[in-house]
Every structure is written in C-alpha cells, then in structure tokens.
Coordinates of C-alpha atoms in Angstrom, one line a residue:
M896 CA 0.2 -0.3 0.2
S897 CA 2.5 2.1 -1.1
R898 CA 0.5 5.1 -2.6
R899 CA -3.0 4.4 -0.6
F900 CA -5.5 6.7 -1.4
L901 CA -4.4 10.3 -1.2
P902 CA -6.7 13.3 -3.2
A903 CA -3.9 13.3 -5.7
L904 CA -5.0 10.1 -7.6
L905 CA -8.1 12.6 -8.5
A906 CA -5.5 15.0 -9.8
P907 CA -5.7 15.1 -13.8
S908 CA -2.8 13.5 -15.6
L909 CA -1.0 16.5 -17.2
T910 CA 1.5 13.9 -18.9
L911 CA 1.0 12.3 -22.7
A912 CA 0.7 9.0 -23.3
L913 CA 3.6 6.9 -25.7
A914 CA 2.4 8.7 -29.6
W915 CA 0.1 6.8 -31.4
P916 CA -0.7 6.7 -35.0
T917 CA -4.2 7.8 -35.8
A918 CA -4.2 6.6 -39.3
A919 CA -3.3 3.3 -38.6
A920 CA -4.9 0.8 -41.1
A921 CA -7.6 -1.6 -39.5
A922 CA -6.3 -4.7 -39.1
P923 CA -8.9 -7.4 -41.3
S924 CA -10.8 -9.9 -39.7
P925 CA -8.1 -13.7 -38.1
T926 CA -9.1 -16.4 -40.0
L927 CA -10.8 -18.9 -37.8
H928 CA -9.0 -22.8 -37.1
D929 CA -12.0 -24.8 -35.6
D930 CA -9.9 -27.5 -34.4
N931 CA -12.5 -28.0 -31.5
P932 CA -16.3 -29.0 -33.4
N933 CA -17.5 -29.0 -29.4
G934 CA -16.2 -26.2 -28.2
K935 CA -14.2 -22.8 -28.3
S936 CA -10.5 -24.1 -26.2
G937 CA -8.0 -25.1 -28.8
D938 CA -9.3 -23.3 -31.7
W939 CA -6.9 -20.6 -33.0
Y940 CA -7.0 -18.1 -35.6
T941 CA -4.0 -17.1 -38.2
G942 CA -3.8 -12.4 -38.5
A943 CA -4.5 -11.7 -41.8
I944 CA -0.4 -10.9 -43.6
P945 CA 0.7 -7.4 -43.8
P946 CA 1.6 -6.2 -46.6
N947 CA 5.3 -5.0 -45.5
A948 CA 6.0 -8.0 -43.9
S949 CA 9.3 -9.9 -44.1
D950 CA 11.3 -13.0 -43.1
D951 CA 13.3 -11.0 -40.4
K952 CA 10.6 -10.2 -38.0
P953 CA 8.9 -13.1 -36.3
V954 CA 5.4 -14.8 -35.7
L955 CA 3.7 -13.5 -32.9
L956 CA 1.4 -15.8 -31.1
F957 CA -0.4 -14.1 -28.5
V958 CA -2.4 -15.5 -25.2
Q959 CA -4.6 -13.3 -23.1
G960 CA -5.1 -13.5 -19.5
L961 CA -8.0 -14.9 -16.9
H962 CA -11.4 -15.3 -18.0
S963 CA -10.5 -14.1 -21.7
D964 CA -10.8 -14.7 -24.5
Y965 CA -8.9 -14.0 -28.2
T966 CA -10.8 -11.1 -28.6
T967 CA -8.4 -9.7 -25.6
W968 CA -6.0 -9.2 -28.4
T969 CA -8.7 -7.9 -31.5
A970 CA -10.7 -5.3 -30.1
D971 CA -10.3 -1.5 -29.7
D972 CA -6.9 -0.4 -29.1
D973 CA -5.9 -3.9 -29.8
Y974 CA -2.7 -5.4 -30.3
Y975 CA -3.2 -7.0 -33.7
T976 CA -3.3 -3.9 -35.2
A977 CA -0.6 -2.4 -34.2
A978 CA 1.5 -6.1 -34.9
Y979 CA 0.0 -5.7 -38.5
N980 CA 0.8 -1.8 -39.4
A981 CA 4.0 -2.9 -38.5
G982 CA 4.7 -6.2 -39.9
Y983 CA 4.1 -8.6 -38.4
R984 CA 2.7 -12.2 -38.8
T985 CA 0.5 -13.3 -36.0
A986 CA -1.7 -15.6 -34.6
F987 CA -4.5 -16.3 -31.1
V988 CA -5.4 -19.1 -28.6
Q989 CA -8.7 -19.6 -27.7
L990 CA -8.1 -21.1 -24.1
P991 CA -10.3 -23.2 -21.8
D992 CA -11.7 -20.0 -20.6
A993 CA -12.9 -18.8 -23.8
D994 CA -16.0 -21.9 -22.7
G995 CA -16.3 -20.5 -19.3
A996 CA -14.9 -21.4 -16.0
G997 CA -11.0 -21.0 -16.3
G998 CA -8.9 -23.2 -16.9
S999 CA -5.2 -23.4 -14.3
M1000 CA -1.4 -23.1 -15.9
W1001 CA -2.2 -27.3 -16.4
T1002 CA -5.3 -27.4 -18.8
N1003 CA -4.3 -24.4 -20.2
G1004 CA -0.8 -25.5 -21.1
S1005 CA -1.8 -28.5 -22.5
V1006 CA -3.8 -26.4 -24.9
L1007 CA -1.2 -24.1 -25.3
A1008 CA 1.9 -26.1 -26.3
D1009 CA -0.5 -27.5 -29.0
V1010 CA -1.5 -24.4 -30.2
I1011 CA 2.4 -22.6 -30.4
K1012 CA 3.4 -26.2 -32.2
K1013 CA 0.9 -25.7 -35.3
A1014 CA 1.3 -21.8 -35.3
A1015 CA 5.6 -22.6 -36.3
D1016 CA 4.0 -25.0 -38.7
Y1017 CA 1.8 -23.2 -39.9
Y1018 CA 4.2 -20.6 -40.3
H1019 CA 7.1 -22.8 -41.7
V1020 CA 9.8 -20.9 -38.5
P1021 CA 11.5 -23.0 -37.2
Q1022 CA 10.6 -20.7 -33.3
I1023 CA 8.0 -17.4 -32.3
N1024 CA 7.7 -14.9 -29.9
V1025 CA 4.9 -14.8 -27.7
I1026 CA 3.4 -12.0 -25.8
A1027 CA 1.1 -12.6 -23.1
H1028 CA -1.5 -10.4 -20.5
S1029 CA -2.0 -11.8 -16.7
K1030 CA -2.5 -15.6 -16.2
G1031 CA -1.8 -16.1 -20.0
G1032 CA 2.0 -15.6 -19.5
I1033 CA 1.9 -18.8 -16.6
D1034 CA 0.1 -20.5 -18.8
T1035 CA 2.9 -19.7 -21.4
Q1036 CA 5.5 -21.3 -19.2
A1037 CA 3.6 -24.5 -18.2
A1038 CA 3.7 -25.1 -22.1
L1039 CA 7.0 -24.5 -23.0
V1040 CA 8.0 -25.8 -19.5
H1041 CA 5.7 -28.9 -18.4
Y1042 CA 4.8 -29.5 -21.9
G1043 CA 7.3 -29.7 -24.4
A1044 CA 6.5 -26.3 -26.7
H1045 CA 10.4 -25.0 -25.8
P1046 CA 12.3 -25.9 -28.6
Y1047 CA 9.4 -23.6 -30.7
V1048 CA 9.9 -20.2 -29.3
N1049 CA 12.9 -17.6 -28.8
V1050 CA 11.6 -15.1 -27.0
V1051 CA 8.0 -14.4 -24.1
H1052 CA 6.9 -11.3 -23.4
Q1053 CA 4.7 -10.8 -19.7
L1054 CA 2.7 -8.0 -19.7
G1055 CA 1.6 -8.1 -16.0
T1056 CA 1.8 -11.8 -15.1
P1057 CA 1.2 -12.6 -11.3
N1058 CA 4.3 -14.6 -11.2
K1059 CA 3.7 -15.2 -7.5
G1060 CA 0.0 -15.3 -7.5
S1061 CA -2.4 -12.9 -6.5
E1062 CA -3.6 -11.8 -3.3
L1063 CA -7.1 -11.1 -4.3
A1064 CA -7.2 -15.0 -5.2
D1065 CA -6.3 -16.0 -2.2
L1066 CA -8.8 -13.3 -0.4
A1067 CA -11.9 -15.0 -3.0
Y1068 CA -11.1 -18.3 -0.6
S1069 CA -10.9 -16.3 2.6
D1070 CA -13.3 -16.4 5.2
W1071 CA -15.0 -13.4 4.8
T1072 CA -15.6 -13.4 1.2
W1073 CA -16.9 -16.7 1.2
W1074 CA -20.2 -16.6 0.9
L1075 CA -20.4 -13.5 -1.9
A1076 CA -17.6 -15.6 -3.6
E1077 CA -20.7 -18.4 -4.2
I1078 CA -23.2 -16.8 -5.2
L1079 CA -20.9 -14.3 -7.4
G1080 CA -19.1 -17.7 -8.2
M1081 CA -15.7 -16.0 -8.1
R1082 CA -13.5 -19.1 -7.9
D1083 CA -12.8 -22.1 -10.1
D1084 CA -9.7 -23.7 -11.1
A1085 CA -7.7 -20.9 -12.6
V1086 CA -8.7 -19.1 -9.8
Y1087 CA -7.8 -21.8 -7.4
S1088 CA -4.1 -22.2 -9.2
L1089 CA -3.4 -18.1 -8.5
Q1090 CA -3.6 -18.6 -4.8
T1091 CA 0.4 -17.6 -3.8
S1092 CA 0.9 -20.8 -2.2
Y1093 CA 0.1 -23.1 -4.9
M1094 CA 2.1 -20.5 -7.1
A1095 CA 5.3 -21.0 -5.0
Q1096 CA 5.4 -24.5 -5.3
F1097 CA 4.3 -24.3 -9.1
R1098 CA 7.7 -21.4 -9.2
E1099 CA 9.7 -24.0 -7.6
Q1100 CA 8.3 -26.7 -10.3
T1101 CA 9.7 -24.8 -12.7
D1102 CA 12.1 -22.5 -11.9
S1103 CA 14.7 -25.5 -11.7
R1104 CA 14.2 -27.3 -14.9
P1105 CA 16.5 -26.6 -17.6
E1106 CA 13.7 -25.6 -20.2
A1107 CA 12.5 -22.4 -18.2
R1108 CA 15.8 -20.4 -19.9
K1109 CA 15.2 -21.8 -23.0
A1110 CA 13.3 -18.5 -24.0
A1111 CA 14.1 -15.3 -22.9
T1112 CA 11.0 -14.0 -20.7
Y1113 CA 10.8 -10.2 -20.7
M1114 CA 8.4 -9.1 -17.7
G1115 CA 6.1 -6.1 -17.6
A1116 CA 4.3 -4.1 -14.8
A1117 CA 2.2 -1.5 -13.7
T1118 CA 1.6 0.6 -10.5
G1119 CA -1.5 2.4 -11.9
D1120 CA -5.3 1.1 -11.6
D1121 CA -8.8 2.0 -13.6
G1122 CA -9.5 4.9 -11.5
W1123 CA -11.7 6.8 -8.5
F1124 CA -13.8 3.4 -7.1
S1125 CA -12.9 1.3 -9.7
A1126 CA -11.6 -2.5 -8.5
T1127 CA -8.9 -2.2 -9.7
W1128 CA -8.1 1.3 -7.4
F1129 CA -10.1 -0.6 -4.1
A1130 CA -7.5 -3.4 -4.9
H1131 CA -4.7 -1.7 -3.7
A1132 CA -6.0 -2.1 -0.2
V1133 CA -5.2 -5.6 -0.8
L1134 CA -2.2 -5.8 -2.7
P1135 CA 1.5 -5.6 -1.3
G1136 CA 3.5 -2.9 -1.9
S1137 CA 3.1 -1.2 -5.3
D1138 CA 0.8 -2.9 -8.1
D1139 CA -1.6 -2.1 -10.9
G1140 CA -5.0 -3.2 -9.2
A1141 CA -5.0 -6.8 -9.9
V1142 CA -0.9 -8.2 -9.5
S1143 CA 1.8 -6.6 -7.4
L1144 CA 5.6 -5.1 -8.9
D1145 CA 7.2 -8.1 -6.3
S1146 CA 4.9 -10.6 -8.2
A1147 CA 4.8 -8.8 -12.2
F1148 CA 9.0 -9.3 -11.8
G1149 CA 9.3 -13.1 -9.6
L1150 CA 11.1 -14.8 -12.3
P1151 CA 14.4 -15.6 -11.3
Y1152 CA 15.4 -15.4 -15.0
G1153 CA 13.3 -12.5 -16.4
I1154 CA 14.6 -9.8 -17.5
R1155 CA 12.3 -6.4 -16.4
A1156 CA 11.6 -4.6 -19.4
F1157 CA 9.3 -2.1 -18.0
T1158 CA 6.7 0.4 -15.1
D1159 CA 4.3 1.2 -16.8
N1160 CA 5.0 3.3 -19.8
G1161 CA 7.2 6.9 -19.1
S1162 CA 4.2 9.0 -19.1
E1163 CA 1.6 7.5 -17.1
K1164 CA 0.3 4.8 -14.3
L1165 CA -0.8 1.9 -16.2
S1166 CA -3.7 -0.4 -14.5
H1167 CA -3.7 -4.4 -15.2
S1168 CA -5.6 -3.9 -17.6
M1169 CA -3.9 -0.9 -19.9
L1170 CA -1.2 -3.6 -20.0
R1171 CA -2.5 -5.0 -23.2
Y1172 CA -3.8 -1.8 -24.5
A1173 CA -1.4 -1.6 -27.4
S1174 CA -1.2 2.5 -27.8
K1175 CA -0.2 2.1 -24.0
T1176 CA 3.1 -0.6 -24.7
W1177 CA 3.3 -1.6 -27.7
E1178 CA 6.3 0.4 -28.3
Q1179 CA 8.0 -0.9 -25.2
V1180 CA 7.3 -3.9 -26.2
R1181 CA 8.2 -4.5 -30.0
P1182 CA 11.5 -3.4 -29.5
K1183 CA 12.2 -6.7 -27.8
L1184 CA 10.3 -9.0 -30.3
K1185 CA 13.7 -11.1 -32.2
L1186 CA 14.3 -14.0 -34.5
A1187 CA 16.1 -16.8 -33.3
S1188 CA 19.7 -16.0 -32.8
A1189 CA 22.2 -18.6 -34.8
G1190 CA 24.3 -18.2 -31.9
W1191 CA 21.6 -18.8 -28.9
S1192 CA 22.5 -21.3 -26.7
E1193 CA 20.6 -23.8 -24.9
A1194 CA 22.5 -24.5 -22.2
G1195 CA 24.2 -22.9 -19.2
A1196 CA 22.6 -19.6 -17.0
A1197 CA 20.6 -17.1 -18.1
E1198 CA 23.2 -14.5 -18.6
A1199 CA 25.2 -16.7 -20.3
E1200 CA 22.1 -18.0 -22.3
W1201 CA 20.7 -14.2 -23.0
A1202 CA 24.7 -12.9 -24.2
D1203 CA 24.7 -14.9 -27.5
A1204 CA 21.5 -13.1 -28.8
G1205 CA 23.4 -9.9 -27.7
L1206 CA 20.8 -9.8 -24.3
A1207 CA 24.2 -9.5 -22.1
E1208 CA 22.9 -5.9 -20.1
E1209 CA 19.3 -7.2 -20.0
A1210 CA 20.3 -10.8 -18.4
D1211 CA 22.5 -8.7 -15.8
Q1212 CA 18.7 -6.6 -14.9
A1213 CA 17.5 -10.0 -13.6
V1214 CA 19.3 -10.0 -10.9
R1215 CA 18.5 -6.8 -10.3
V1216 CA 14.8 -7.0 -9.7
P1217 CA 13.6 -5.9 -6.2
A1218 CA 13.0 -8.1 -4.2
R1219 CA 9.9 -7.6 -1.8
S1220 CA 10.4 -7.1 2.5
G1221 CA 8.9 -10.3 4.3
D1222 CA 7.0 -7.8 6.2
E1223 CA 3.3 -7.7 5.3
A1224 CA 0.9 -4.5 5.9
A1225 CA -2.0 -5.1 7.5
G1226 CA -3.5 -1.9 6.7
A1227 CA -7.4 -3.1 5.9
I1228 CA -10.1 -4.7 7.9
Y1229 CA -12.2 -7.0 6.6
R1230 CA -15.9 -8.7 7.1
G1231 CA -18.6 -11.0 5.4
G1232 CA -21.6 -13.4 5.5
E1233 CA -24.6 -14.1 4.6
V1234 CA -27.3 -11.2 4.1
D1235 CA -31.4 -12.6 5.0
G1236 CA -33.0 -9.6 6.9
V1237 CA -30.8 -7.2 8.3
Q1238 CA -27.1 -7.6 9.1
T1239 CA -24.9 -5.5 11.4
E1240 CA -20.9 -5.1 11.6
R1241 CA -19.0 -3.2 13.8
I1242 CA -16.2 -1.4 13.2
P1243 CA -13.4 -0.2 15.8
L1244 CA -11.6 3.0 14.0
E1245 CA -8.9 4.6 17.1
G1246 CA -8.2 8.1 16.5
G1247 CA -5.1 9.4 14.6
I1248 CA -6.1 7.8 11.2
E1249 CA -6.2 10.2 8.6
N1250 CA -8.9 8.3 6.0
V1251 CA -10.5 4.8 5.8
L1252 CA -12.7 4.0 2.7
I1253 CA -14.7 1.4 2.5
D1254 CA -16.1 -0.8 0.0
I1255 CA -19.0 -3.0 0.8
M1256 CA -19.9 -5.1 -2.1
V1257 CA -22.5 -7.3 -2.8
A1258 CA -24.3 -9.6 -5.0
D1259 CA -28.0 -7.8 -5.4
K1260 CA -28.4 -4.3 -5.9
A1261 CA -31.5 -4.3 -4.2
T1262 CA -29.6 -4.8 -1.2
A1263 CA -29.0 -1.7 0.9
V1264 CA -25.9 -0.6 2.9
E1265 CA -25.6 2.1 5.2
L1266 CA -22.8 3.1 7.8
I1267 CA -24.0 4.6 11.6
S1268 CA -20.5 6.8 12.9
P1269 CA -20.2 6.4 16.8
S1270 CA -22.4 9.5 17.4
G1271 CA -24.9 9.1 15.4
E1272 CA -25.0 10.1 11.5
V1273 CA -26.0 8.3 8.7
Y1274 CA -24.1 8.2 5.0
K1275 CA -25.7 6.4 2.1
P1276 CA -22.6 5.0 -0.3
E1277 CA -21.9 6.6 -3.8
E1278 CA -21.9 3.2 -6.5
G1279 CA -18.5 2.3 -7.6
E1280 CA -18.0 2.4 -10.8
A1281 CA -18.6 -0.7 -13.4
V1282 CA -15.1 -1.7 -14.1
P1283 CA -14.6 -4.7 -14.7
D1284 CA -12.1 -6.3 -11.8
E1285 CA -9.3 -7.5 -14.6
L1286 CA -8.5 -10.6 -13.2
G1287 CA -12.8 -11.5 -12.6
I1288 CA -12.4 -12.0 -9.3
F1289 CA -14.6 -9.1 -8.1
G1290 CA -15.8 -7.8 -11.2
K1291 CA -19.2 -8.8 -10.8
A1292 CA -19.9 -7.4 -7.0
V1293 CA -22.2 -4.2 -7.0
H1294 CA -19.7 -1.7 -5.0
R1295 CA -21.7 0.6 -2.3
V1296 CA -18.6 3.0 -1.3
F1297 CA -17.4 5.4 1.4
S1298 CA -14.5 7.8 2.0
L1299 CA -14.5 9.5 5.2
D1300 CA -11.7 12.2 6.2
K1301 CA -10.6 11.8 9.6
P1302 CA -13.5 9.6 10.6
E1303 CA -14.6 10.4 14.0
K1304 CA -12.9 8.0 16.5
G1305 CA -15.5 5.3 18.0
E1306 CA -17.2 2.0 16.8
W1307 CA -18.6 2.8 13.9
T1308 CA -21.7 0.5 13.0
A1309 CA -22.8 -0.8 8.4
R1310 CA -26.3 -2.1 8.3
I1311 CA -26.9 -4.0 5.7
S1312 CA -30.3 -5.1 4.3
G1313 CA -31.2 -7.8 1.6
E1314 CA -32.8 -11.1 1.1
R1315 CA -30.9 -13.8 -0.1
D1316 CA -27.6 -11.8 -0.6
A1317 CA -23.9 -11.9 1.0
Y1318 CA -21.4 -9.4 1.5
F1319 CA -18.0 -8.4 2.1
L1320 CA -16.5 -5.5 3.5
L1321 CA -13.1 -4.0 2.8
A1322 CA -11.7 -0.8 5.3
A1323 CA -8.7 0.0 3.9
V1324 CA -7.6 2.8 6.8
Q1325 CA -4.6 5.3 6.3
G1326 CA -2.9 6.2 9.5
G1327 CA -3.7 4.6 12.9
V1328 CA -2.1 1.4 14.5
D1329 CA 0.5 0.1 12.3
L1330 CA 0.4 -3.3 11.9
K1331 CA 2.4 -5.5 10.0
W1332 CA 3.0 -9.3 10.1
R1333 CA 5.4 -11.5 8.3
A1334 CA 5.4 -15.5 7.9
D1335 CA 8.1 -17.1 6.3
K1336 CA 7.1 -20.2 5.0
Q1337 CA 4.3 -21.0 2.7
V1338 CA 4.2 -24.2 2.0
F1339 CA 4.4 -27.5 4.5
K1340 CA 4.1 -31.2 5.6
K1341 CA 1.3 -32.1 6.7
N1342 CA 1.1 -31.5 10.6
D1343 CA 4.3 -29.4 10.4
T1344 CA 3.9 -26.1 12.7
A1345 CA 3.3 -22.5 11.2
S1346 CA 4.4 -19.8 12.1
L1347 CA 3.1 -15.7 12.0
Q1348 CA 4.9 -12.5 13.7
L1349 CA 2.7 -9.9 14.0
A1350 CA 4.1 -6.2 15.4
T1351 CA 2.2 -2.8 15.8
R1352 CA 4.9 0.0 14.3
S1353 CA 3.9 3.2 15.1
G1354 CA 0.9 4.3 17.7
K1355 CA 2.2 1.2 20.5
A1356 CA -0.5 -0.3 21.5
K1357 CA -0.5 -1.4 25.3
Q1358 CA -2.7 -4.7 24.5
T1359 CA -3.2 -6.9 21.5
S1360 CA -5.1 -10.3 21.0
L1361 CA -5.7 -12.1 17.8
Q1362 CA -9.8 -13.3 17.6
Q1363 CA -11.6 -14.6 15.1
A1364 CA -9.4 -16.9 13.5
A1365 CA -11.2 -19.4 11.1
L1366 CA -9.8 -21.9 8.4
R1367 CA -10.8 -22.9 5.3
R1368 CA -9.7 -25.4 2.8
A1369 CA -10.2 -24.2 -0.8
G1370 CA -11.5 -25.9 -2.7
S1371 CA -13.6 -27.9 -0.4
G1372 CA -16.1 -25.1 0.2
K1373 CA -16.2 -26.2 4.2
G1374 CA -14.0 -24.8 7.1
T1375 CA -11.6 -26.7 8.7
A1376 CA -11.0 -26.4 12.4
L1377 CA -7.5 -25.6 13.9
Q1378 CA -6.6 -28.5 16.1
Q1379 CA -4.2 -25.8 18.5
L1380 CA -3.6 -21.8 18.0
R1381 CA -0.5 -20.5 20.3
V1382 CA -0.6 -16.9 20.6
H1383 CA 2.1 -15.6 22.5
A1384 CA 2.8 -12.2 23.2
A1385 CA 6.2 -11.2 22.8
S1386 CA 5.2 -7.0 24.5
D1387 CA 2.5 -4.6 24.3
S1388 CA 2.7 -4.7 20.5
E1389 CA 4.0 -7.9 19.7
M1390 CA 2.4 -11.6 18.8
N1391 CA 4.0 -14.8 17.6
V1392 CA 1.1 -17.3 16.6
R1393 CA 1.7 -20.5 15.9
F1394 CA -0.2 -23.3 14.9
Q1395 CA -0.4 -26.8 13.3
V1396 CA -1.0 -27.4 10.0
P1397 CA -3.8 -29.7 8.8
S1398 CA -2.6 -33.1 7.8
E1399 CA -5.1 -32.9 4.5
P1400 CA -3.0 -31.9 1.5
G1401 CA -4.5 -28.9 0.3
V1402 CA -4.3 -25.2 0.0
Y1403 CA -5.5 -22.7 3.3
N1404 CA -6.8 -19.8 4.3
L1405 CA -6.4 -18.4 7.6
S1406 CA -8.0 -15.6 8.0
F1407 CA -8.2 -14.2 11.8
E1408 CA -8.5 -10.2 13.7
V1409 CA -5.6 -8.6 14.8
S1410 CA -7.7 -6.2 17.5
G1411 CA -6.1 -4.2 20.7
V1412 CA -6.3 -0.9 22.7
D1413 CA -3.7 1.7 21.7
E1414 CA -1.0 4.1 23.9
S1415 CA -4.9 6.9 23.9
G1416 CA -7.0 3.6 25.3
E1417 CA -8.7 3.5 22.0
A1418 CA -9.9 0.0 20.4
F1419 CA -8.3 -0.9 16.8
T1420 CA -8.5 -4.0 14.9
R1421 CA -6.9 -5.0 11.8
S1422 CA -7.5 -8.0 9.4
V1423 CA -4.8 -10.5 7.7
N1424 CA -5.3 -13.3 5.6
Y1425 CA -2.6 -15.7 5.5
N1426 CA -2.3 -18.6 2.7
F1427 CA -0.8 -21.3 2.4
A1428 CA -1.0 -24.9 1.6
V1429 CA 0.2 -28.7 2.4
T1430 CA 1.6 -31.3 0.3
D1431 CA 1.0 -34.8 0.4
E1432 CA 3.3 -38.2 0.4
D1433 CA 5.0 -37.0 -3.0
G1434 CA 5.5 -33.3 -2.1
E1435 CA 2.6 -31.8 -4.4
I1436 CA 0.1 -29.5 -3.6
P1437 CA -3.6 -31.5 -4.5
R1438 CA -4.0 -29.8 -8.6
P1439 CA -8.1 -27.9 -9.1
E1440 CA -11.2 -30.0 -8.0

C-alpha cells in the first residue's frame, strides 16, 4: 500500500501518453482454425498477412489472461492492429476460459502447447515469439516447461503476469468472502491456481528446470488503476507494495531468470487492463521482439544464454529485480457473510486515522447499505464504477463506497439489508496503528508447525490479541478446525502465532482479526489473511478439484 488513496490520485494527468498513429490501417479479421467442433478451447486464429511482412520479423502468438478469450487482442486499441501495421505475422489461441470457467495453468498449458506447435508449423518457422497478458504468462510457462513447447519459442513478453500469484485470489477463498464468492461464482480452477502458496510450488516445479531458460522472458509491470472507486483501485488495499490493481510489482517481476522490461510507460501509471492496450505498451514491447539467433545457446545460466543473443546487459537486469520485504502491511479491515434480513458489522476506528475508504460489495443491487458513525450520523454510499476486475474475481459485485476523511473515532456500524444475498466489507485504513505481519513459509508437509509474527510499528499498542480465527480449505467449501492456535505475546505490541497445519493436503486460508487498544486507550482492529498449502506424500499440492 505504497500510494494508497490520496487526493492526488484524483488530479487530472498533465502528461501525454505514448504517441500512437491515428491513421493506422484496420487489420482484416483473423481466420479461424476450428480444431474443436465441440467448443472454443483449442481453436486458434491466424491474422492477415500484412503487406509489409518480411522474414526478418518473428511470428507473434498472443495469449490472453484469466477469464478472457482471443478478442482481448482484437478489440479496440488492440495489439493485432499494431502488429499488422508494423508488418508482423500473428496468431491467437482460444483456451478453456473461452468456454466458461477459467482453467488452471495445467489445463491451459496443455492446450497452448499444441497451438504453439501448430502456429510455428503454419508459418514454416522454427520458433515464434509469445506476448502474454496476466495469467497467460503462467499458461505459457506451463506450455514451454511442462508440455514440451520450449523448442518452438525464443522470446516471451509478459504483461502483468502474476508470477508469484495474487493476493486477490487468496482473498477469494477467505472466510470473509466465502459467501459472496459462492453467489457470484468467483472461484474456479484458474483462481485456485493463482493463490500465492500454490504459485510458490509452481515456481519450485518450474524455475529449476532447464526448459525455463530456453526462451528470453521479458517482464512488464504497472503501478496504476482504472480510476477512483474502480475495482483495480480498491485492490490496492489488498495487494502488497506497488501494484497494478490486480498484480503486485513483486509478483510481476517474480521470475529469477526474467528480464525486467518496463514499469508503466514513462508517461502515465497503467492499470492491469491498460497493459494490453497497444497505445499504452506496444512501443515498449516491439523492440524486444526478435528472431531466433544463430548463436543462441540452450545451455547454462540465463546470462550466458542471453549473451549469445546480444542480451547480456538485459540479462544482468534480471539479477537486480528488487525483492519485496518479508513484512506485509495489515492496513485493512475485512468483514463478510450472508444477508437475509438486516446484518450489522461493528468497526472500531482509533484516533489518528487520516482516511478510511469502505467498499461494501454485494451481489444484489436491491440490497441496501448504510454506515452509522459513533455519534449516530447516518452515511449513504456512493456507487462504485462498473469497471471489470481484470482478474475476474470481484468484478461482478455491486460496490457501495464510503470515503471518510479524519473519521470520528469510536465504533462505526455498517448496516446491510437484503434477502438471500451476501456481502464483503473492505475498509482500507490510512494512518492510525501500523500493523505488520510476517510468515516465513507458505508450503508445508502435513502436521508441520506454522509460525507468524505480528507487530505494531507506530502508535504503540498497550494490548493486542488475536480473535475470530477461521481456517478454510480452498476448493472444498468447508471450514477446517485448527487443532491448536498458540499465541505468545512477546510484548504489548508484538505477537507470535503458532499452529499445527492440517494433515489433509490442500490450499488453506487462515483469516483472523488482530484487535487491541492503542496508547490512547482506543480500540483498534486489523484483518490478516494467511494463505498456505499442505503437500501430499509425494510433496505435491493437490491440483484444482
């Protein structure tokens, strides 16, 4: 939460975007290769051959992200038109997401590997370049490393790929969001596979294999959002450090052998969705597109391989990608549950808070929401903008928004009135007690002991405690009892939490509240969601159910 919710975000940008030719010729519609008569998954398209095409330009295959289809690349402000006018031959793929629910990297990677080979064969080239947005970059890694497509690709350019997963996916399986996610259908194999602990093992399974370094992989990232009260704007409260509203910078730059290509575009801060717009990033991607080099080495470390292709300086950048601190900021308060009648949530706010922004998400527009101050003043919400959540997790929700500058201290009450609905309340707090937490490990063997450290860094706490801890196993839909949750207070402002992880393999989310009293005697609370996984006897995390 490095740039959280300041009034400056509302100021109009005075900078200019990258120059974009307005007279670009419209690209003819791509040609369908209908290889799946029973659906869209496995179908692929080839773009029209540009009049200025030449063999000294690589063939480009575009891979879209979560819950998207090939039209990601052919709609307004599209990469297809940019590539066509620049003389590139193109291909597009339809993954299982095009037929409905999103697929994991295993399902999508298998389909993508086949299309990669078909595209190279169609154009009679030994290797192609891949441009991948969001989860499409992970699907590409699976195709190259685990499904044998690495001989056919020499360059991959990622745009906002969650290489370490996304905390938004973790939150979709938390105790607070469970009911709303169930109603909205927010969870599927794709979202399951993007949980950070699952991705931690995918990194272990992938990055150590030599196939991972056969292609030069460029990583592009962003630090903006889609505007005031948009889904990507509120995601800043969930994601650690700088982020694009869906993927943290640390995750986007999460490949140890990747080449850091760009952050934003030099003129403006971009959101996760903007990364795939040609006017925003094409001119940054285009110089990285390359034919396979005759001197390309398939052995050795990334620096040695890329040096043969004239990429030694860029390879060195891969070593300098900054790692995120192990400390996570807990600057939000989460609540959630079912609504059938009137549901109330009490939110204590301590003094010293500069601003709190509260987003109450529901499924039904008829559900009414109001906020009541400690002194009894009633606040009505604003409607959040209908900007889709690019990861497809919270985008379907109805957003009811409150913005409070220097809020009255004391207990606030949120009142939600509706029938057969659910809600998720997210309160992003600026100022007040600064709580940090750390978990040194995310992947465990059954019955291992997990350990978390929590501490307040400013506004010394006189008393802290852990409350309302709930554990859920992702994919099963059931809560799981903790055998024992041991809390040791190292001081008034520090706690160590230890517990034995479950014996059943799977991905879990431990959701809990840290409550206390600050040095002024005022109550405070913050929420923490800890995502972790338990492996089976073979050291594997179960794949999506």
